[in-house]
Coordinates of C-alpha atoms in Angstrom, one line a residue:
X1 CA 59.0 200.5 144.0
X2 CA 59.7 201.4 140.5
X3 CA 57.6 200.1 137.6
X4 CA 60.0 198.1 136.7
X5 CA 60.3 196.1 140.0
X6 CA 57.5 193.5 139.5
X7 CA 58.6 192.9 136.1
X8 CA 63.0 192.4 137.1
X9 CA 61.2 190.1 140.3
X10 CA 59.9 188.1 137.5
X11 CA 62.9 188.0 135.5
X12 CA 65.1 186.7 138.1
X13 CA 62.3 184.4 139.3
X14 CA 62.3 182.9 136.0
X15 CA 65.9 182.4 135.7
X16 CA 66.2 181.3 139.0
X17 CA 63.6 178.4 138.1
X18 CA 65.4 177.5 134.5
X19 CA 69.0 177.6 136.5
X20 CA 67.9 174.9 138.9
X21 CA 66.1 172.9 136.3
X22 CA 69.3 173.0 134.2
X23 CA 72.2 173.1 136.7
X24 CA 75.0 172.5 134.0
X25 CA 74.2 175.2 132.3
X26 CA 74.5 177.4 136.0
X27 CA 77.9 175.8 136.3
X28 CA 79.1 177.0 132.8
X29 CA 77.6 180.3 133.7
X30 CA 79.4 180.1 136.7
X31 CA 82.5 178.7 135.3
X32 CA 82.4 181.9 132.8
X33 CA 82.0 184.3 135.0
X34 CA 85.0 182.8 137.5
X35 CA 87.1 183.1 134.5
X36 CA 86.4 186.7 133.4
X37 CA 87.3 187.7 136.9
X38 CA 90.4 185.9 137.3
X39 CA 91.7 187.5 133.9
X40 CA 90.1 191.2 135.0
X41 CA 92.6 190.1 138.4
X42 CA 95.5 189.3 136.5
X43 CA 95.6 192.9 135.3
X44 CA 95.8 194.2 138.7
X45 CA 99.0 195.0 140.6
X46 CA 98.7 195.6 144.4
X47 CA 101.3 196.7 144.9
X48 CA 101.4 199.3 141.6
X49 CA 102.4 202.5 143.0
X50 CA 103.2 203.7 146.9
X51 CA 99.1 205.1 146.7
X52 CA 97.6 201.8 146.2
X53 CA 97.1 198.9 143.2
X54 CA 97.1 199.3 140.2
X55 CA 95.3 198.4 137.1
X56 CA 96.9 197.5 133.5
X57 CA 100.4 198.1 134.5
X58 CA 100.9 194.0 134.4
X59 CA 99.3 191.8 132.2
X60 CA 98.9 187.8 132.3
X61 CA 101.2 185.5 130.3
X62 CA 99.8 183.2 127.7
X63 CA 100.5 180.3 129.8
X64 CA 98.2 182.3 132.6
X65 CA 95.4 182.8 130.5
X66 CA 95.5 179.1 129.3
X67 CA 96.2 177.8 133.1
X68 CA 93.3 180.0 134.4
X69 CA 90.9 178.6 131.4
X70 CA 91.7 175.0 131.8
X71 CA 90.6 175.8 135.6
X72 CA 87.7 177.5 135.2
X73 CA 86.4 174.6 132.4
X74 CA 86.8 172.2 135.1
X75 CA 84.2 174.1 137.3
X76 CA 81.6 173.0 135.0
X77 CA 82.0 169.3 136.2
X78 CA 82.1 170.6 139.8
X79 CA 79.0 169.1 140.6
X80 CA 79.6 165.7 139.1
X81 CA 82.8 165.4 140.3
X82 CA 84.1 167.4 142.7
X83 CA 86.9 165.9 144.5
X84 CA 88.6 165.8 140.8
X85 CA 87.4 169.1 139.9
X86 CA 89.0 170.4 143.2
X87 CA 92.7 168.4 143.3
X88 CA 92.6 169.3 139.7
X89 CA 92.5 173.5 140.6
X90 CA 94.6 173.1 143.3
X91 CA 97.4 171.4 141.2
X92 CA 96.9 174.6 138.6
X93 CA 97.1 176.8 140.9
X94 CA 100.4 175.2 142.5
X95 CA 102.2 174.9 139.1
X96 CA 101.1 178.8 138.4
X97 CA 102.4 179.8 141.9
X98 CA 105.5 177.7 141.2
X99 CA 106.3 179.1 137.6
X100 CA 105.5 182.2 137.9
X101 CA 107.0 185.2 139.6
X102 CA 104.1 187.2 139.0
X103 CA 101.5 184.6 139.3
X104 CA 98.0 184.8 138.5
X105 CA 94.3 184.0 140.8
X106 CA 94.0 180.8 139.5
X107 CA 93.7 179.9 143.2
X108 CA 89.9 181.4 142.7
X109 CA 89.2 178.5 140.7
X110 CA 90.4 176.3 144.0
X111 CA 88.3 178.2 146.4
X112 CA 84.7 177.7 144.5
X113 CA 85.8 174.0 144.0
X114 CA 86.4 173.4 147.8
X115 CA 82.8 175.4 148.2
X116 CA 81.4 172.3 146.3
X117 CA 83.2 169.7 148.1
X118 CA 82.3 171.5 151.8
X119 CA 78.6 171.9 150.7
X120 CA 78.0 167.7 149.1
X121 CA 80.0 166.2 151.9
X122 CA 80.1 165.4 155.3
X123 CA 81.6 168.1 157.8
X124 CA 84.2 166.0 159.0
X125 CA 85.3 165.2 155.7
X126 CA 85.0 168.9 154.6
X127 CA 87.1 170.3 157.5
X128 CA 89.8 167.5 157.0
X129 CA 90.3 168.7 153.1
X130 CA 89.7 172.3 153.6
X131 CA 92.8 172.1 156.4
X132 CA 95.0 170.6 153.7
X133 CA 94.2 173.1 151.0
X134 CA 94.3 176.0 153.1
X135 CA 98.1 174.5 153.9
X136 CA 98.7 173.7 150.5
X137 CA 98.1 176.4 149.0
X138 CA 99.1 178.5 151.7
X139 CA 102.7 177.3 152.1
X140 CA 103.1 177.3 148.3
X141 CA 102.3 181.0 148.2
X142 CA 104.2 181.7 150.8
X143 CA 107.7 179.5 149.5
X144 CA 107.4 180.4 145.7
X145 CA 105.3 184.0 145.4
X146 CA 106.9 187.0 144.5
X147 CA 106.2 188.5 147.7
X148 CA 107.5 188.1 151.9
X149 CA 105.8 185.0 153.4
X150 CA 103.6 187.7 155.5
X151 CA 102.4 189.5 152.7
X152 CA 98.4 190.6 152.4
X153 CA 97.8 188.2 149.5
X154 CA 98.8 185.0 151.3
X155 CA 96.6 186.0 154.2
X156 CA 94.3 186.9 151.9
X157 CA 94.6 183.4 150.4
X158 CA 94.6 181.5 153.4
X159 CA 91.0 183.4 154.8
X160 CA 89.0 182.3 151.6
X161 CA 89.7 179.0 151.2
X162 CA 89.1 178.7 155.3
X163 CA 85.5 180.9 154.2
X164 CA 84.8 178.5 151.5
X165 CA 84.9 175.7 153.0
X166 CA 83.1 177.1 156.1
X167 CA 80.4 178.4 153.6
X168 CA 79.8 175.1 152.1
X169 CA 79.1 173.6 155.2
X170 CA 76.8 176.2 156.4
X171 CA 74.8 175.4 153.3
X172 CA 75.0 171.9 153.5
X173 CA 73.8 171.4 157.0
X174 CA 70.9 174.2 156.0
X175 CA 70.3 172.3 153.1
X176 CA 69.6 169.2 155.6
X177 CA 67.8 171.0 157.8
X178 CA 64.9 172.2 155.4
X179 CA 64.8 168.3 153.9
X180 CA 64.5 166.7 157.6
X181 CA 61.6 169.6 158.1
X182 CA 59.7 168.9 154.6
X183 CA 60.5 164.8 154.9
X184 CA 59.0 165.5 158.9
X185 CA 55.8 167.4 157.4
X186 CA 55.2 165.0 154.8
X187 CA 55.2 161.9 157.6
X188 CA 53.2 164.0 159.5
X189 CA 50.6 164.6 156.8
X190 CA 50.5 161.2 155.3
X191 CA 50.0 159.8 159.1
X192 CA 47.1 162.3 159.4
X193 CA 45.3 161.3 156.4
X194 CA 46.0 157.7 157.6
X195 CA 44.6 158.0 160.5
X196 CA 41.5 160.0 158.9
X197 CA 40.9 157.4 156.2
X198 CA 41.3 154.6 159.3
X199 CA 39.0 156.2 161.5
X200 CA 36.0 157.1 158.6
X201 CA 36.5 153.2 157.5
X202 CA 36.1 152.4 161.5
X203 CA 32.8 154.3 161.9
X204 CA 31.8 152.8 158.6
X205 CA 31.8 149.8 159.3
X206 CA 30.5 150.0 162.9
X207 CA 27.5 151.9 161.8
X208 CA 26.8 149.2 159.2
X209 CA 27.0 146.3 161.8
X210 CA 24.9 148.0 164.0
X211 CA 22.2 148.8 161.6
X212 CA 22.2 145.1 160.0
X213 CA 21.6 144.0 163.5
X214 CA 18.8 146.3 164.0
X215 CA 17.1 145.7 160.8
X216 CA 17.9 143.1 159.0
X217 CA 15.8 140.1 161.3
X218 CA 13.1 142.4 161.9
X219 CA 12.7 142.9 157.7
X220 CA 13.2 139.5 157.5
X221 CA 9.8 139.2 159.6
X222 CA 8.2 141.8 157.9
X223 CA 8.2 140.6 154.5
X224 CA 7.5 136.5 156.0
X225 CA 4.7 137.6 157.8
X226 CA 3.4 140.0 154.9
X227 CA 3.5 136.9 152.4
X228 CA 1.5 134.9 154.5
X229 CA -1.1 137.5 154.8
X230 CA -1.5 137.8 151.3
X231 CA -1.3 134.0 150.9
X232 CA -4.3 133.5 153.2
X233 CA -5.9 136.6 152.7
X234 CA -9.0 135.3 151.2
X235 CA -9.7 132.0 152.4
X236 CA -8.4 132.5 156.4
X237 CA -9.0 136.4 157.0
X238 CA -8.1 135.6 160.9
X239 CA -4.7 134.4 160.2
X240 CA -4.2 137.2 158.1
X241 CA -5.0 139.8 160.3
X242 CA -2.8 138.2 163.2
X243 CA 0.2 138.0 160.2
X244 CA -0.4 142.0 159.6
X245 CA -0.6 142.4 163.4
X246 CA 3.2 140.5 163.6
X247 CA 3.8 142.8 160.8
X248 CA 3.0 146.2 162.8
X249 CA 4.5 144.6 166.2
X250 CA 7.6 143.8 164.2
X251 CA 7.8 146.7 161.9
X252 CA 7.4 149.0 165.7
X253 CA 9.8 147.0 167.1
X254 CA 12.3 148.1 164.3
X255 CA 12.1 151.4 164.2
X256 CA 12.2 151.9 167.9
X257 CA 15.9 150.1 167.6
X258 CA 16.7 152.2 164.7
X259 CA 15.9 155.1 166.7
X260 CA 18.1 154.2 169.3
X261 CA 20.9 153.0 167.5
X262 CA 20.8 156.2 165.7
X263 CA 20.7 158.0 169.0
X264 CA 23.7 155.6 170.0
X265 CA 25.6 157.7 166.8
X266 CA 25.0 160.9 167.8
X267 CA 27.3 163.5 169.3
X268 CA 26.4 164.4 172.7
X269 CA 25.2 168.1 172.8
X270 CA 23.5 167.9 169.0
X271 CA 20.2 169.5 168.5
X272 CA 17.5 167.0 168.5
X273 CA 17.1 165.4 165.2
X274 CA 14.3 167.0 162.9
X275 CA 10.8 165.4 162.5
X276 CA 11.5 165.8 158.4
X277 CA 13.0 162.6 156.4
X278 CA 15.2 164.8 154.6
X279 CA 15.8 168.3 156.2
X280 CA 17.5 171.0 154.0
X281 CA 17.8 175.1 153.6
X282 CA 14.0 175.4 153.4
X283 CA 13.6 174.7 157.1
X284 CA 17.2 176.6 158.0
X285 CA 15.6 179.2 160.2
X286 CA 13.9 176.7 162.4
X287 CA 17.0 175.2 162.9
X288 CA 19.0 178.5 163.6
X289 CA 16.3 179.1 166.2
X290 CA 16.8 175.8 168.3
X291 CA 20.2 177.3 168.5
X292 CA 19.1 180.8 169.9
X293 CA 17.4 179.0 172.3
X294 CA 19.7 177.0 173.4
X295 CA 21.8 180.6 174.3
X296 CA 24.1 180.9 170.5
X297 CA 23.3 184.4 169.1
X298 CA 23.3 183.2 165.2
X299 CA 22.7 186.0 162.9
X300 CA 22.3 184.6 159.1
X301 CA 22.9 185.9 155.6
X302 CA 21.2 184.9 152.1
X303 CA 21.7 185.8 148.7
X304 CA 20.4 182.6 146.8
X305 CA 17.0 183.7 146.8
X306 CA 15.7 180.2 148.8
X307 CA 15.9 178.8 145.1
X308 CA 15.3 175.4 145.2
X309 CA 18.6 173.0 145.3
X310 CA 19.3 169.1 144.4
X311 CA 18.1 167.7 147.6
X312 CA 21.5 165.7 148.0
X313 CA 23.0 169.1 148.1
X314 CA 20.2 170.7 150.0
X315 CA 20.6 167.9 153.1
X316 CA 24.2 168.2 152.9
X317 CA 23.7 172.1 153.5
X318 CA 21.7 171.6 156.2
X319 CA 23.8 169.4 158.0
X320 CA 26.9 171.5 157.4
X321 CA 25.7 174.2 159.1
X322 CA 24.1 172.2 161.6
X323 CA 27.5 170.6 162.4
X324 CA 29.4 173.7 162.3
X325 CA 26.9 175.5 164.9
X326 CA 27.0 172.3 166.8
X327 CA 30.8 172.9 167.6
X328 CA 30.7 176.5 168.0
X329 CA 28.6 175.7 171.0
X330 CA 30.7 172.7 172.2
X331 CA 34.4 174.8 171.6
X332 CA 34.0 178.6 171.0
X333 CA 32.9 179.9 174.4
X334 CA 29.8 181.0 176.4
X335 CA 29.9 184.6 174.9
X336 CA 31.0 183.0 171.5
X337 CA 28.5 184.7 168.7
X338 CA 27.9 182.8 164.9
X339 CA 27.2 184.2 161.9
X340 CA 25.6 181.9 158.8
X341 CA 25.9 182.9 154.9
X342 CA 24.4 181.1 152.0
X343 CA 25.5 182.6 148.8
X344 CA 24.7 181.7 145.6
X345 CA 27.8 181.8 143.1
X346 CA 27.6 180.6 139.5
X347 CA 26.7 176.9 139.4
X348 CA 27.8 176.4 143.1
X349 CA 26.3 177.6 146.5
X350 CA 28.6 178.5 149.3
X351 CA 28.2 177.9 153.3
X352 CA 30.0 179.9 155.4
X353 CA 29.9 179.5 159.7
X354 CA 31.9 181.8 161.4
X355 CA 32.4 182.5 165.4
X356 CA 34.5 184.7 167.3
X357 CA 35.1 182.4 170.1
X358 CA 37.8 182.4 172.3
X359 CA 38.1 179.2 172.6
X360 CA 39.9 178.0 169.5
X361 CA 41.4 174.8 168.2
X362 CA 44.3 174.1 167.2
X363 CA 45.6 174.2 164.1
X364 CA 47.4 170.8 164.2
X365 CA 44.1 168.9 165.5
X366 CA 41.8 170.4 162.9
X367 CA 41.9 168.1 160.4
X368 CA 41.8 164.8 162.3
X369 CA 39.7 166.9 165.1
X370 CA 37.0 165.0 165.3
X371 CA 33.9 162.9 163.8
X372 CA 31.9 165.8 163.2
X373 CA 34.7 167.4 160.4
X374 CA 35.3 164.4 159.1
X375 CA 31.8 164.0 158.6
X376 CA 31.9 167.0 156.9
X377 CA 34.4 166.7 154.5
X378 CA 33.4 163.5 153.3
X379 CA 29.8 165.1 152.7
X380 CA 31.3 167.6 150.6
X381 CA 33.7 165.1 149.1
X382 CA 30.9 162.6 147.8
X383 CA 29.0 166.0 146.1
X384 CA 32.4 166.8 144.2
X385 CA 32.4 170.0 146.6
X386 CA 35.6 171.3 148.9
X387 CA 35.8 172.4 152.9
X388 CA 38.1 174.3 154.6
X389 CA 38.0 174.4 158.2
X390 CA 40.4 176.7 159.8
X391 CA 40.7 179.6 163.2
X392 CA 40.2 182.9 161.9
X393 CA 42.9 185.7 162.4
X394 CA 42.1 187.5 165.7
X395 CA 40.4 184.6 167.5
X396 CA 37.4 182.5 166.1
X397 CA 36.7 179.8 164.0
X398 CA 35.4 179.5 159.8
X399 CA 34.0 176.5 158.1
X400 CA 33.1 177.1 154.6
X401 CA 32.1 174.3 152.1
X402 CA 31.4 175.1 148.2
X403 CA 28.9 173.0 146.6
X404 CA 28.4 172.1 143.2
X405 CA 24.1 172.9 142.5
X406 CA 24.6 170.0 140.0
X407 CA 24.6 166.9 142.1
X408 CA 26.4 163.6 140.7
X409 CA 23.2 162.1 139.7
X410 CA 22.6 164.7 137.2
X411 CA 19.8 166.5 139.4
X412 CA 19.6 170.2 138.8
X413 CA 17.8 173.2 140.2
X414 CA 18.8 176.8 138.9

């Protein structure tokens, strides 16, 4: 490629994008350059000398150049109007092929306007008015022109209004074709996120029913039985203790439901939850480990330095890569291998999960694939963060979430 390549790409790109943002001024364009080559063809005699055509041996009448410019003006309304734009060049061109023994191409003017017609219409409609200008046309070169009804030119004339108006249709039913696919995308994606946004809301709410029913009587207990104890603490010591003990018994009772409930939520095949209230990075190699042992080589990469992060960013770390691991070993394979990366970048900290399994999803399912992305991404979401969950050319699987280090709440740790 030249130097100049990238720079002409541009050019045209440029004018390309102004053209379609200002078509009137593409049809004037159009319209000018239609009526240079008509005149430029009007100079030509085909039949010049017994070698070949000939070029400046003829030369248009005034009425020809005016006829050929009232034509090519009405191509700038082709858009707006063009079944008028087209009977309006095909009666030019029949009064120049009429008056004139030596007419001009004013019929050129005729062909781009059936174009327009063939390419905004419907195809029966097109092929019913490009067969009558083609036999217009046709049978008016052929009665009034200068030359025998089987001459070249009338063929000639005949073939491009039948290309024209096969052209236009061939654009118009591509034209149809890319909308149905981009209207059939963007169904597809807003039913997607629908049924994302439907499912999250689902879980939502489920997980808050179940919880209220776990906790909120056995709170409700709690704090009853804690006010009498401290009501009768010092005058009826007995009663208090045996409010404390409902207190224990009842406080027991609540976590053992909350434990199950919470086991309830989880996914078979996860790694047993961590003794810590709030796991994060700090205890990432033990977690990497349970993994090894459980048969998932995981090799893992750092270059934050184990610096300290806000600890809503620091859990949602955690879990990230716990989640990602968690479905390398449901999907990816038996011989499937992971790799874990925690870099440090500016004021954000990226995760990266990678696996060469052979196993992989498909593309189609991987946004609406399951809890455990959804999960995910609305983690990340809540932190202001972004994931991207796609297979890897070759085979494999990446999940990689930025994170902002300054969490919502202001908390920062650099």
């Amino acid at each position: 490629m030249t130097p100049t390549g990238p720079a002409t790409g541009t050019l045209f790109a440029r004018l390309r994008d102004w053209f379609r943002a200002h078509p009137l001024s593409f049809d004037a364009t159009l319209a000018f350059g239609v009526l240079v080559a008509m005149i430029a063809g009007s100079f030509t005699d085909p039949h010049g000398s017994p070698t070949g055509p000939t070029f400046g041996d003829r030369v248009p009448s005034a009425a020809s150049v005016l006829l050929m410019a009232l034509a090519a003006g009405a191509l700038v309304l082709r858009r707006r109007h063009p079944f008028h734009v087209l009977c309006f060049t095909v009666g030019v061109s029949l009064l120049e092929l009429v008056n004139d023994t030596r007419p001009a191409t004013v019929s050129m003017s005729a062909v781009i306007a059936l174009y327009t017609v063939a390419a905004r219409t419907d195809r029966p409609t097109t092929w019913r008015v490009g067969l009558v200008t083609m036999a217009v046309l046709t049978a008016a070169a052929m009665a009034f022109g200068p030359t025998p009804w089987y001459a070249q030119e009338n063929v000639g004339l005949f073939a491009w209004t039948g290309m024209a108006a096969a052209a236009g249709d061939a654009v118009r039913s591509r034209r149809a074709f890319v909308d149905a696919i981009r209207e059939r995308a963007e169904r597809a994606e807003r039913t997607r996120e629908e049924e994302a946004g439907r499912r999250v809301a689902e879980e939502r709410l489920r997980i808050a029913r179940d919880l209220h029913d776990v906790v909120a009587h056995h709170i409700a207990l709690v704090n009853v039985q804690a006010g009498v104890a401290a009501h009768v603490m010092d005058k009826r010591p007995d009663q208090a203790k045996e409010a404390l003990a409902h207190v224990r018994d009842a406080s027991r009772s609540a976590l053992d439901e909350l434990r199950a409930t919470v086991g309830l939520l989880r996914q078979s095949g996860d790694p047993e939850a961590p003794t810590e209230p709030a796991p994060g990075l700090a205890v990432l190699d033990g977690l990497l480990d349970s993994f090894r042992n459980a048969g998932l080589p995981v090799a893992l990469a750092r270059t934050d330095g184990e610096r300290p992060l806000p600890a809503t960013v620091d859990l949602a770390a955690y879990r990230i890569v716990q989640e990602a691991l968690t479905n390398v070993r449901k999907h990816a394979g038996p011989d499937a291998k992971a790799e874990v990366s925690v870099v440090r970048v500016g004021r954000t900290v990226e995760i990266t999960v990678l696996d060469n399994g052979t196993s992989t999803p498909d593309p189609d399912s991987v946004p609406t694939g399951g809890h455990g992305l959804l999960g995910m991404r609305e983690r990340v979401g809540a932190l202001g963060g972004t994931l991207t969950a796609a297979p890897r050319y070759g085979g494999g699987f990446r999940v990689q979430a930025i994170l902002p280090v300054t969490s919502r709440t202001g908390e920062d740790h650099t």
